Every structure is written in structure tokens, then in C-alpha cells.
Amino acid sequence: MLTTERHQLILNLLKEKQSIKIQELVELTAASESTIRRDLTELEELQKLERVFGGASRIAPNMPEPSLSDKAAKNLKEKQLVARYAASLVKTGDSLFLDAGTTTAQMIPFLTAKDVTVVTNGLSHLEALNEHGITSYLTGGFIKSRTGALVGPQATQSLENYRFDKSFLGVNGIHPVHGFTTPDPEEAAVKRRAGELSRSCYVLADHSKFGKVSFAHIFDLNRSALIIDGLPEDALEEIERQTTIKVVTQ
Amino acid sequence: MLTTERHQLILNLLKEKQSIKIQELVELTAASESTIRRDLTELEELQKLERVFGGASRIAPNMPEPSLSDKAAKNLKEKQLVARYAASLVKTGDSLFLDAGTTTAQMIPFLTAKDVTVVTNGLSHLEALNEHGITSYLTGGFIKSRTGALVGPQATQSLENYRFDKSFLGVNGIHPVHGFTTPDPEEAAVKRRAGELSRSCYVLADHSKFGKVSFAHIFDLNRSALIIDGLPEDALEEIERQTTIKVVTQ
DNA sequence: TGCTTATGAAAGATTATGATTGATTTTGAA
DNA sequence: TTCAAAATCAATCATAATCTTTCATAAGCA
């Protein structure tokens, strides 16, 4: 990982969190403690953050702590691992579709590639995307107030205006026979069409989703690569026969 | 937990509570009593709180009222008058376009008619619409982060999916010759198309907008009714020759 | 090759923490 | 009011965590 990328990542994380521990950064960046310390020292000299004992803290005014909902906190570590890997696939100039959902939301701080354009149907992504200076477009559509996702025919139709280099989707179920599934048919339709309009399609999930089946079928396993944080041995073989899979560990 | 995080947490709790016991803090932070005591001592030296026997107390009993931003506060009363009247025009079953902007935002609390459907390009309207249980659709498009408005060809195109009973638009300039104007051509395009797709079109403004001319022309005065909170006598005659005008007073 | 820069590891210094002790303050009953 | 018990407090100390400094190695580049 490039030094400047790490710096950017640290700053991005601080936009989310108000303060962060060195140990967390060590885990998230896979760099040594020494390196992180040096990073923090440099960034402090640039007035980008403030070092505190044990980590670093945002220099900006005391933003109200963005309280994570329970759902967002669940499997957060695994989701971050998956999200970090997914974000590392994004290259300069890419145009992306970023699905609504908590897992894909975790990608945003790690999106350090330059000149990236994002289209999303996730209202809750907007603030983070804006803070990280990422050019963003929103699909239209009906607002599912529970999830903050834009869905319906208008959302699907909005997608027709775009072609994506990569799309990143969240799902609720992964099953060798029933493929990728999610509870809401309208959300499924958006995911499906986004995948079809992308050169590469990635499904992000944590291992708890494996074997689950939800109501609405998105597409079969062979239509998307899968990024996941762990799988039982036999499941892995089963999946590998059908699609590209990246198991992220550490 | 980081020291600074604990400090911040203590201060946040004091924003809610006026005073707090050390034992409470011990439980909430999972730190020892000693640590909490040290925290309180430090924060007292920084004048952030006052130590009292058994805990700590807020230093400023009467917190300053959170001041509304200047723009939102400007002519707020007039805007509310205008907005309330505009909302009273909405009838059961109406489908509306609600323009982005602070004046139209004021309408939402007054939208009491049943079975109303709203399409908007204003991201900042969503929360209020949702709170009032109003079925809402969002246009797609590029996000103007300064105003939270969705604009561009995708936004305009989104509108084509709909037909409105009434649309309510904000403007920056009202001029007998130059018509309705606004600074951003892309926003102007959205307003224009929304007006065209409506059976009735209303422009909401306060009197400070009269005589002003902005860069982007939306349409001439005769294409929309005008709801405003007051006008000089001669101006009123001038406008009345061109369009329907409702002057809201009280 | 030689030079620079980035990195990781290690040693010793510094800081934060939790437990303990005895002093101080509050509480409530006489 | 007065006294004793309970709660809270400040001070101290040992330990664990974190920090700084230093050095050696690895990677990139002329």
C-alpha cells in the first residue's frame, strides 16, 4: 500500500470516527505500528489531525458522534475487511455503482483512487461520498424509508443512463442453488440491472449470509464475483465451481 | 477506549444531563473510578465542566440556543407565511412536485391533506417528508452538494416519469420583463420542466426577490402563479397584468 | 553500484491506568 | 447540634500500554 494512500485512508477514517486507535489502523492497513506512528506524526504536522495517546483524533470541531445503528455494528469488523478489499479493486477513473446498504457504505472511506465517479441508490451514502469529495449521482425512485434505498421502476430506469466499470452489491442470501437473494423484489431488480450494466460485478458479504435464502432472487452465483470474509471448506469448493470468489482474511 | 474519546463522551453526556455521577461514568465507560476522577480533574482545568462532590456538572447552566444559519433564518417568518398558504392549496390525492430550497421546505409541516404524493429533487426535504408520512419519490441526478439539490439531465429526465397536479418552485429573481430567474442553469432546467409537467404551477417567494434578476431564466411570469408576502403598490399592478398573484399577509 | 526513502523491529523512556491507603466530606440518626 | 457510618476524595505506587529513538533491512531510482 502506498504511503499517500495510507494517509488518505487514515483521514477518511477520521471523517467517520472522530478518533481512532493505532492498533485499529495497524489492522486496517496491514502496516506496522512504526509506520502508522510516522504517518500520524506527519499528518499532525500538516494539521490534518491531532495525535492523542493511543491514537489520533479529528482536529475539526466536535462533530456529534455518528451513532451506528445496531445493524451497522453487527459484524462490523468483517464488513470492513470485505469493504477494504473491495475498495482496493477500484482504480483511477473508474465509474462505479454502489449499492445501498451497510456493507457497501463501509467501502467509502477506503475509496482513495482518484477521479472516481459513483452512482448510488443509497441515500445514506451521500454524506460520506460528499465528504470524501467523490463525484456522485443518485438514482431516482421511491424511497424505502426503512433502509434509505431508492427503488422501483424509476430507480431501475435511472440506471439506463449509465454504464459502470464495476458495481458493488450487498445481498442477504448466498446459496449454491438459489444464488444471490435479498428480501425486497424491488431492491433485487435494481441490483440485477446494475450488475448487468457493469463490466465487472462484485457481491460483498460476510460469512453469516452463506447458506441463507431470501425471498427475491437477484441472479445466480455465476453472474458476479463474491468477496467474503470466510467460508467453511466444503462451501468454498462448491462456490468456486460457479464463480470467482475472494476470501478476505486477517 | 481512548482517553480523548472518554473525555468527549463525558462532555456529550453533560450536554444532555446538566450533571452526572462518577459511578455512572464508571459504568458507561468501563474505566476505573481513578481514571474518571483524573478525567474530571483535567476537564475542569480546561474549563469544560465543574467538579462537584460525587460527580461533575455542566459549567454553563444555560446553553446558548443553537442559532439557525443566517440564510435559513432570513425572512423566515415571511417564508412560513408563504409556505403555509401554498400548502393550503394542496388537496386530497394531489401529486406534487416540490422544488429543492428553503422556502418549499417550509411547506412540508403544513401538508396535511391525505393521500398526497410528492416528487422532489431536494435531498434535504426527505427527512421531513418521511416524518410526516408523505409518500415520496426522488428524482435522480447529480448532487449539488452546496444546496442538496439534484440537477442535470438525469434529474430532468426523471421528471418525465410523472405528471403533477401542482408544482411548487422557489426562485431567486422576479422581474416584470425578465421573468423568474435563478443562479444555476441546471436547476432552472429542472424547475422549468417540472412546471411544464404540472396542471398548476406556483412560484413561492418573499418580497426581497422582487426586481432581482439572476443568471438563469426559468420562464416568464405568465407561466406560473406567484405566492408572495408583500409587494409595493406599483409592482403589484405590473405583475397582475401578467399572472395570477396571491399576496399573503398577516 | 551508491544514494535515498520507506519500513519494521527493538530498547528504554514516558504516560495512562487500576488498586490501595488514608484523609475529607456528606448523610442521617440521636 | 453532634457523632458515627458511609461515601467520596486525593495521593501514591506498580503495572501495562504507548511513545520516542535508534538501527538495520528492504525497496526504488539514477
XYZ file of C-alpha atoms (C1' of nucleotides) in Angstrom:
560
model
C 0.000 0.000 0.000
C 1.284 3.406 -0.977
C 2.180 5.900 1.703
C -0.175 8.531 0.341
C -2.965 6.004 0.106
C -2.486 5.155 3.728
C -2.522 8.817 4.645
C -5.726 9.354 2.734
C -7.256 6.313 4.318
C -6.429 7.500 7.798
C -8.007 10.865 7.113
C -11.059 9.220 5.634
C -11.484 7.029 8.645
C -11.257 10.059 10.869
C -14.088 11.641 8.986
C -16.176 8.696 10.071
C -15.000 8.246 13.588
C -13.758 11.332 15.498
C -10.833 9.339 16.830
C -9.098 6.099 16.104
C -6.601 3.826 17.797
C -3.228 2.986 16.399
C -3.953 -0.700 16.755
C -7.041 -0.345 14.617
C -5.029 1.362 11.945
C -2.416 -1.368 12.092
C -5.093 -3.951 11.423
C -6.846 -1.984 8.729
C -3.742 -1.067 6.786
C -1.591 -4.130 7.422
C 1.310 -1.763 8.089
C 3.464 -1.893 11.168
C 2.965 0.169 14.270
C 6.074 2.178 13.484
C 4.777 3.126 10.087
C 1.424 4.203 11.432
C 3.162 6.318 14.062
C 5.212 8.020 11.400
C 2.082 8.624 9.352
C 0.350 10.187 12.294
C 3.314 12.401 13.068
C 3.434 13.669 9.511
C -0.281 14.242 9.308
C -0.194 16.104 12.567
C 2.489 18.427 11.239
C 0.184 19.127 8.319
C -2.592 19.990 10.786
C -4.714 17.213 9.381
C -5.262 15.510 12.702
C -4.220 15.589 16.302
C -2.218 12.891 17.934
C -3.510 11.632 21.214
C -2.136 8.968 23.448
C -3.122 5.685 21.878
C -4.152 7.032 18.532
C -5.268 10.110 16.682
C -8.239 12.390 16.808
C -10.005 14.612 14.380
C -8.819 18.175 14.551
C -12.124 19.624 13.434
C -14.854 20.719 15.807
C -16.502 18.078 17.937
C -18.838 16.581 15.466
C -21.705 14.734 17.067
C -20.744 11.106 17.221
C -22.467 9.305 14.358
C -24.125 6.613 16.405
C -24.080 3.403 14.499
C -27.309 1.524 14.471
C -27.156 -1.983 15.804
C -27.315 -3.377 12.356
C -24.354 -1.392 11.184
C -22.341 -2.556 14.169
C -23.079 -6.199 13.536
C -20.126 -7.986 12.005
C -18.572 -4.586 11.558
C -15.037 -5.864 11.569
C -15.737 -8.468 8.953
C -17.613 -5.969 6.854
C -14.708 -3.585 6.995
C -12.315 -6.256 5.849
C -14.523 -7.093 2.933
C -15.133 -3.454 2.152
C -11.463 -2.604 2.260
C -10.623 -5.301 -0.215
C -13.463 -4.288 -2.482
C -12.324 -0.677 -2.423
C -8.816 -1.735 -3.364
C -10.192 -3.008 -6.672
C -11.228 0.487 -7.668
C -8.769 2.205 -9.993
C -8.256 5.749 -11.190
C -11.058 6.908 -13.427
C -13.455 4.105 -12.608
C -17.175 4.648 -12.688
C -18.960 2.646 -10.046
C -22.361 1.604 -8.924
C -22.517 1.452 -5.158
C -25.492 -0.409 -3.843
C -27.425 0.842 -0.812
C -26.580 -0.948 2.394
C -24.248 -1.032 5.336
C -21.543 -3.186 3.826
C -21.095 -1.045 0.768
C -21.170 2.033 2.993
C -18.011 0.768 4.628
C -16.223 0.991 1.300
C -16.444 4.739 1.083
C -13.622 5.658 3.477
C -11.344 3.294 1.600
C -12.095 4.763 -1.808
C -8.828 6.571 -2.334
C -8.453 6.183 -6.082
C -8.571 9.458 -7.978
C -11.223 10.606 -10.378
C -13.825 8.099 -9.339
C -17.484 8.587 -10.205
C -20.136 6.888 -8.141
C -23.770 6.235 -8.887
C -25.763 5.034 -5.933
C -29.317 4.304 -4.843
C -28.350 4.643 -1.200
C -29.403 7.917 0.358
C -27.317 7.273 3.423
C -24.163 7.079 1.326
C -24.424 10.637 0.155
C -22.967 12.396 3.114
C -19.914 10.193 3.238
C -19.398 10.383 -0.506
C -19.629 14.125 -0.385
C -17.201 14.398 2.499
C -14.666 12.372 0.596
C -15.012 14.540 -2.436
C -16.317 11.811 -4.691
C -18.407 12.878 -7.651
C -21.781 11.299 -7.066
C -25.015 10.705 -8.881
C -28.174 9.463 -7.334
C -30.711 7.208 -8.965
C -34.261 8.409 -8.684
C -37.126 6.388 -7.367
C -39.312 5.579 -4.447
C -37.749 5.991 -1.034
C -37.840 2.944 1.154
C -37.702 4.827 4.394
C -36.582 1.831 6.411
C -33.336 1.356 4.522
C -32.927 4.696 2.764
C -32.749 2.890 -0.550
C -34.220 4.202 -3.762
C -36.167 1.509 -5.571
C -38.904 0.898 -8.077
C -39.134 1.266 -11.836
C -37.846 4.821 -11.696
C -34.708 3.662 -9.924
C -34.120 0.886 -12.410
C -34.752 3.217 -15.293
C -32.311 5.768 -13.908
C -29.587 3.198 -14.259
C -30.077 3.095 -18.013
C -28.310 6.445 -18.214
C -25.066 4.875 -17.071
C -22.516 2.196 -17.780
C -20.290 1.057 -14.947
C -16.764 -0.242 -14.770
C -17.603 -2.018 -11.561
C -20.628 -2.447 -9.394
C -20.599 -3.439 -5.745
C -23.712 -5.060 -4.350
C -24.895 -6.209 -0.972
C -27.059 -9.305 -0.586
C -28.846 -11.131 2.204
C -28.509 -14.674 0.999
C -25.871 -16.704 -0.831
C -26.812 -20.212 -1.827
C -25.196 -22.683 -4.239
C -28.524 -23.488 -5.839
C -30.638 -20.404 -5.255
C -27.899 -17.888 -5.953
C -27.914 -14.370 -4.519
C -31.100 -13.245 -2.814
C -32.444 -10.265 -0.875
C -35.781 -9.654 0.863
C -37.182 -6.918 -1.359
C -38.008 -7.675 -5.002
C -37.708 -4.030 -5.962
C -34.233 -3.798 -4.473
C -33.364 -7.037 -6.187
C -34.367 -5.539 -9.529
C -32.069 -2.570 -9.012
C -29.165 -4.796 -8.057
C -29.783 -7.068 -11.023
C -29.874 -4.265 -13.555
C -26.820 -2.575 -12.051
C -24.915 -5.815 -12.388
C -25.979 -6.150 -15.993
C -24.756 -2.665 -16.794
C -21.299 -3.295 -15.321
C -18.171 -4.674 -16.852
C -17.404 -6.316 -13.508
C -19.834 -7.103 -10.746
C -18.911 -7.839 -7.146
C -21.123 -9.056 -4.369
C -19.943 -8.133 -0.861
C -20.993 -10.261 2.070
C -19.929 -11.554 5.412
C -19.921 -15.273 6.109
C -23.206 -15.154 8.038
C -25.005 -14.785 4.717
C -23.852 -18.090 3.352
C -26.493 -20.765 3.010
C -29.257 -18.234 3.610
C -32.027 -17.731 1.087
C -34.174 -14.604 0.968
C -37.369 -14.003 -0.943
C -36.202 -12.162 -4.025
C -33.745 -13.721 -6.436
C -31.152 -11.345 -7.838
C -29.112 -13.584 -10.090
C -27.171 -16.827 -9.910
C -23.713 -17.114 -8.473
C -22.036 -17.182 -11.864
C -23.169 -13.652 -12.670
C -20.929 -11.953 -10.110
C -17.687 -12.326 -8.248
C -18.023 -12.729 -4.500
C -15.989 -11.053 -1.789
C -16.469 -12.620 1.615
C -14.640 -12.884 4.918
C -14.661 -16.606 5.393
C -16.416 -19.830 4.458
C -16.474 -23.455 5.524
C -14.135 -25.625 3.447
C -16.806 -27.575 1.575
C -18.847 -24.456 0.833
C -15.806 -22.841 -0.671
C -15.297 -25.649 -3.169
C -18.955 -25.586 -4.081
C -18.873 -21.865 -4.765
C -15.595 -21.947 -6.618
C -17.114 -24.200 -9.220
C -19.634 -21.496 -10.023
C -17.891 -18.170 -9.718
C -14.833 -16.189 -8.797
C -14.530 -15.873 -5.057
C -12.168 -13.845 -2.931
C -11.966 -14.818 0.717
C -10.591 -11.935 2.729
C -8.931 -12.870 5.971
C -6.651 -11.350 8.610
C -11.261 3.261 24.820
C -9.128 6.259 24.034
C -8.672 8.948 26.646
C -9.950 11.648 24.351
C -12.941 9.537 23.447
C -13.808 9.249 27.091
C -13.404 12.976 27.549
C -15.650 13.644 24.608
C -18.210 11.197 25.884
C -18.288 12.867 29.273
C -18.807 16.256 27.705
C -21.513 14.892 25.444
C -23.299 13.373 28.382
C -23.156 16.698 30.125
C -24.833 18.312 27.170
C -27.806 16.081 27.854
C -27.840 15.982 31.590
C -26.559 19.081 33.457
C -24.743 16.848 35.935
C -23.559 13.303 36.205
C -22.223 10.994 38.896
C -18.839 9.393 38.840
C -20.386 5.961 39.290
C -22.499 6.457 36.206
C -19.429 7.359 34.246
C -17.599 4.317 35.559
C -20.362 2.107 34.253
C -20.732 3.898 30.956
C -17.060 3.967 30.112
C -15.899 0.742 31.718
C -12.996 2.675 33.147
C -11.992 2.709 36.777
C -13.013 5.289 39.277
C -9.492 6.624 39.409
C -9.446 7.197 35.712
C -12.739 9.011 35.737
C -11.537 11.217 38.549
C -8.455 12.116 36.603
C -10.585 12.853 33.548
C -12.806 15.159 35.518
C -9.836 16.962 37.025
C -8.343 17.564 33.595
C -11.599 18.683 32.062
C -12.154 21.047 34.935
C -8.744 22.620 34.354
C -9.818 23.159 30.768
C -12.971 24.881 31.997
C -15.082 22.283 30.274
C -17.018 21.307 33.376
C -17.170 21.836 37.094
C -16.426 19.175 39.613
C -18.939 18.652 42.333
C -18.883 16.195 45.156
C -19.887 12.859 43.675
C -19.539 13.821 40.046
C -19.376 16.707 37.645
C -21.693 19.391 36.424
C -22.081 21.472 33.326
C -20.287 24.767 33.565
C -22.822 26.838 31.638
C -26.275 26.062 33.005
C -27.992 27.918 30.200
C -26.567 26.618 26.987
C -26.769 29.143 24.176
C -29.659 28.394 21.878
C -28.459 26.704 18.690
C -28.547 29.607 16.269
C -30.206 28.968 12.949
C -27.984 29.545 10.000
C -28.315 33.050 8.663
C -29.802 32.017 5.386
C -32.441 29.768 6.836
C -33.333 32.406 9.387
C -33.528 35.188 6.868
C -37.086 36.192 6.236
C -38.145 33.017 7.974
C -41.429 34.428 9.109
C -42.320 35.625 5.638
C -41.315 32.308 4.147
C -43.509 30.464 6.571
C -46.483 32.619 5.697
C -45.974 31.939 2.034
C -45.362 28.247 2.615
C -48.433 27.817 4.761
C -50.651 29.365 2.134
C -49.089 27.256 -0.587
C -49.645 24.102 1.451
C -53.293 25.018 1.900
C -53.744 24.708 -1.857
C -52.914 21.024 -1.744
C -55.963 18.762 -1.776
C -56.583 15.110 -1.056
C -54.992 12.856 -3.623
C -52.802 15.504 -5.205
C -49.474 14.617 -6.738
C -46.918 17.353 -6.264
C -43.515 18.410 -7.372
C -41.697 20.092 -4.527
C -38.651 22.048 -5.600
C -35.432 21.986 -3.602
C -34.896 25.021 -1.402
C -35.629 26.541 1.953
C -38.969 28.113 1.112
C -40.524 24.941 -0.235
C -39.111 23.070 2.755
C -41.294 25.205 4.983
C -44.358 23.778 3.268
C -43.863 20.250 4.483
C -45.133 20.640 8.055
C -48.295 22.240 6.672
C -49.015 19.461 4.187
C -51.933 17.892 5.993
C -54.029 16.762 3.040
C -54.475 12.998 2.828
C -53.050 10.720 0.196
C -50.545 13.184 -1.171
C -47.647 12.030 -3.298
C -44.559 14.182 -3.574
C -41.748 14.114 -6.088
C -38.774 16.247 -5.147
C -35.235 16.985 -6.204
C -34.368 18.301 -2.750
C -32.409 15.864 -0.649
C -32.933 17.939 2.447
C -36.679 17.549 2.165
C -36.604 13.820 2.607
C -36.378 13.608 6.328
C -39.258 15.985 6.883
C -41.383 14.278 4.228
C -40.728 10.948 5.816
C -41.584 12.228 9.275
C -44.926 13.429 8.021
C -45.655 10.118 6.403
C -45.834 11.520 2.907
C -45.218 9.124 0.057
C -42.122 10.471 -1.663
C -40.172 9.952 -4.797
C -36.805 11.420 -5.544
C -35.553 12.494 -8.911
C -32.151 11.159 -9.832
C -29.242 13.234 -10.952
C -26.044 14.942 -9.983
C -25.858 16.152 -6.426
C -25.117 19.830 -5.959
C -23.547 19.494 -2.565
C -23.953 23.155 -1.686
C -27.722 23.116 -1.872
C -28.511 19.403 -1.711
C -30.385 19.686 -4.977
C -30.401 17.031 -7.658
C -29.803 18.512 -11.081
C -28.590 17.725 -14.577
C -30.057 15.814 -17.471
C -30.767 12.780 -15.310
C -32.844 14.892 -12.965
C -34.800 16.449 -15.791
C -35.318 13.096 -17.402
C -36.568 11.597 -14.143
C -39.409 14.063 -14.232
C -40.703 12.565 -17.450
C -41.994 9.627 -15.436
C -44.511 11.832 -13.704
C -47.391 14.237 -14.177
C -48.181 16.636 -11.395
C -51.347 18.244 -10.175
C -49.325 21.079 -8.732
C -45.714 22.069 -8.576
C -44.185 24.463 -6.091
C -40.991 26.212 -7.088
C -38.518 28.538 -5.442
C -36.792 31.299 -7.392
C -34.146 33.930 -6.782
C -35.395 36.675 -9.036
C -38.799 38.000 -10.082
C -38.830 40.665 -12.734
C -41.657 42.076 -14.891
C -39.546 41.815 -18.029
C -37.042 39.047 -17.297
C -39.461 36.736 -15.561
C -38.406 34.146 -12.990
C -34.679 33.527 -12.654
C -32.281 31.505 -10.515
C -28.457 31.326 -10.422
C -27.934 27.784 -11.677
C -28.960 26.868 -15.252
C -29.259 23.200 -14.357
C -31.598 23.952 -11.509
C -33.520 26.261 -13.787
C -33.983 23.431 -16.264
C -35.458 21.193 -13.592
C -37.832 23.893 -12.413
C -38.896 24.672 -15.956
C -39.659 21.068 -16.839
C -41.472 20.465 -13.574
C -43.663 23.467 -14.298
C -44.421 22.180 -17.771
C -45.493 18.814 -16.411
C -47.927 20.340 -13.940
C -51.553 21.268 -14.259
C -50.888 24.205 -11.930
C -47.557 25.804 -11.195
C -46.817 28.040 -8.217
C -43.722 30.080 -7.530
C -43.057 30.780 -3.857
C -41.050 33.848 -2.905
C -40.625 36.528 -0.315
C -40.751 40.186 -1.304
C -36.943 40.544 -1.236
C -36.819 38.662 -4.543
C -38.846 41.205 -6.445
C -36.968 43.206 -9.034
C -33.985 40.890 -8.805
C -32.611 39.119 -11.848
C -30.416 36.016 -11.654
C -28.395 34.358 -14.359
C -30.623 31.523 -15.492
C -34.064 32.178 -16.892
C -36.731 29.703 -15.843
C -39.830 31.031 -17.596
C -41.808 34.224 -17.869
C -44.229 35.428 -15.269
C -47.284 34.239 -17.184
C -46.287 30.609 -16.891
C -46.867 30.367 -13.165
C -48.899 31.783 -10.341
C -46.936 33.654 -7.713
C -47.319 33.448 -3.954
C -45.512 36.235 -2.140
C -45.673 38.016 1.186
C -45.860 41.586 0.022
C -45.104 43.960 -2.828
C -45.006 47.702 -3.489
C -48.282 49.012 -4.956
C -46.976 49.703 -8.456
C -45.167 46.411 -8.709
C -48.333 44.591 -7.825
C -50.225 46.156 -10.697
C -47.398 45.342 -13.060
C -47.370 41.707 -12.062
C -51.120 41.326 -12.031
C -51.258 42.170 -15.711
C -49.087 39.142 -16.412
C -50.110 36.430 -13.994
C -52.138 35.326 -11.025
C -50.677 36.610 -7.831
C -51.541 35.887 -4.253
C -50.168 38.308 -1.691
C -50.117 36.656 1.699
C -50.230 38.973 4.666
C -50.753 38.785 8.400
C 26.835 0.180 -7.780
C 25.659 4.098 -4.497
C 22.012 7.016 -2.782
C 17.617 7.988 -0.889
C 13.362 6.715 1.156
C 10.223 3.700 3.444
C 9.745 0.204 6.617
C 9.895 -2.920 10.719
C 11.944 -4.276 14.997
C 13.918 -3.341 19.494
C 15.283 -0.728 23.772
C 14.453 2.380 27.031
C 11.636 6.441 28.393
C 7.107 8.167 29.157
C 2.225 8.000 30.045
C -2.220 6.024 31.391
C -4.439 3.049 34.329
C -6.326 0.498 38.358
C -5.823 -0.681 43.071
C -4.823 0.794 47.627
C -4.499 3.798 51.543
C -5.725 7.237 54.498
C -7.975 11.866 54.543
C -12.145 14.504 53.734
C -16.959 15.277 53.015
C -21.713 14.071 53.269
C -25.537 11.861 55.383
C -28.751 10.714 58.761
C -29.966 9.343 63.283
C -29.734 10.632 68.083
C -26.225 20.298 67.064
C -23.143 16.181 67.358
C -21.392 11.915 66.167
C -20.542 7.832 63.546
C -21.099 5.446 59.333
C -20.924 5.734 54.505
C -19.488 7.805 50.547
C -16.259 10.347 48.120
C -11.808 12.171 47.555
C -6.538 12.950 46.778
C -2.183 10.831 46.802
C 0.751 7.080 45.876
C 2.534 3.019 43.643
C 3.097 -0.931 40.498
C 1.893 -2.425 36.107
C 0.647 -2.311 31.467
C 0.275 0.269 27.398
C 2.121 3.500 24.489
C 5.771 6.596 22.850
C 10.337 8.078 21.036
C 14.639 6.980 19.415
C 17.703 4.266 17.102
C 19.359 0.954 13.962
C 19.236 -2.457 10.313
C 16.997 -4.025 6.288
C 14.399 -3.657 2.023
C 12.758 -1.233 -1.996
C 13.015 2.222 -5.550
C 15.968 5.026 -8.560
C 19.893 7.301 -11.058
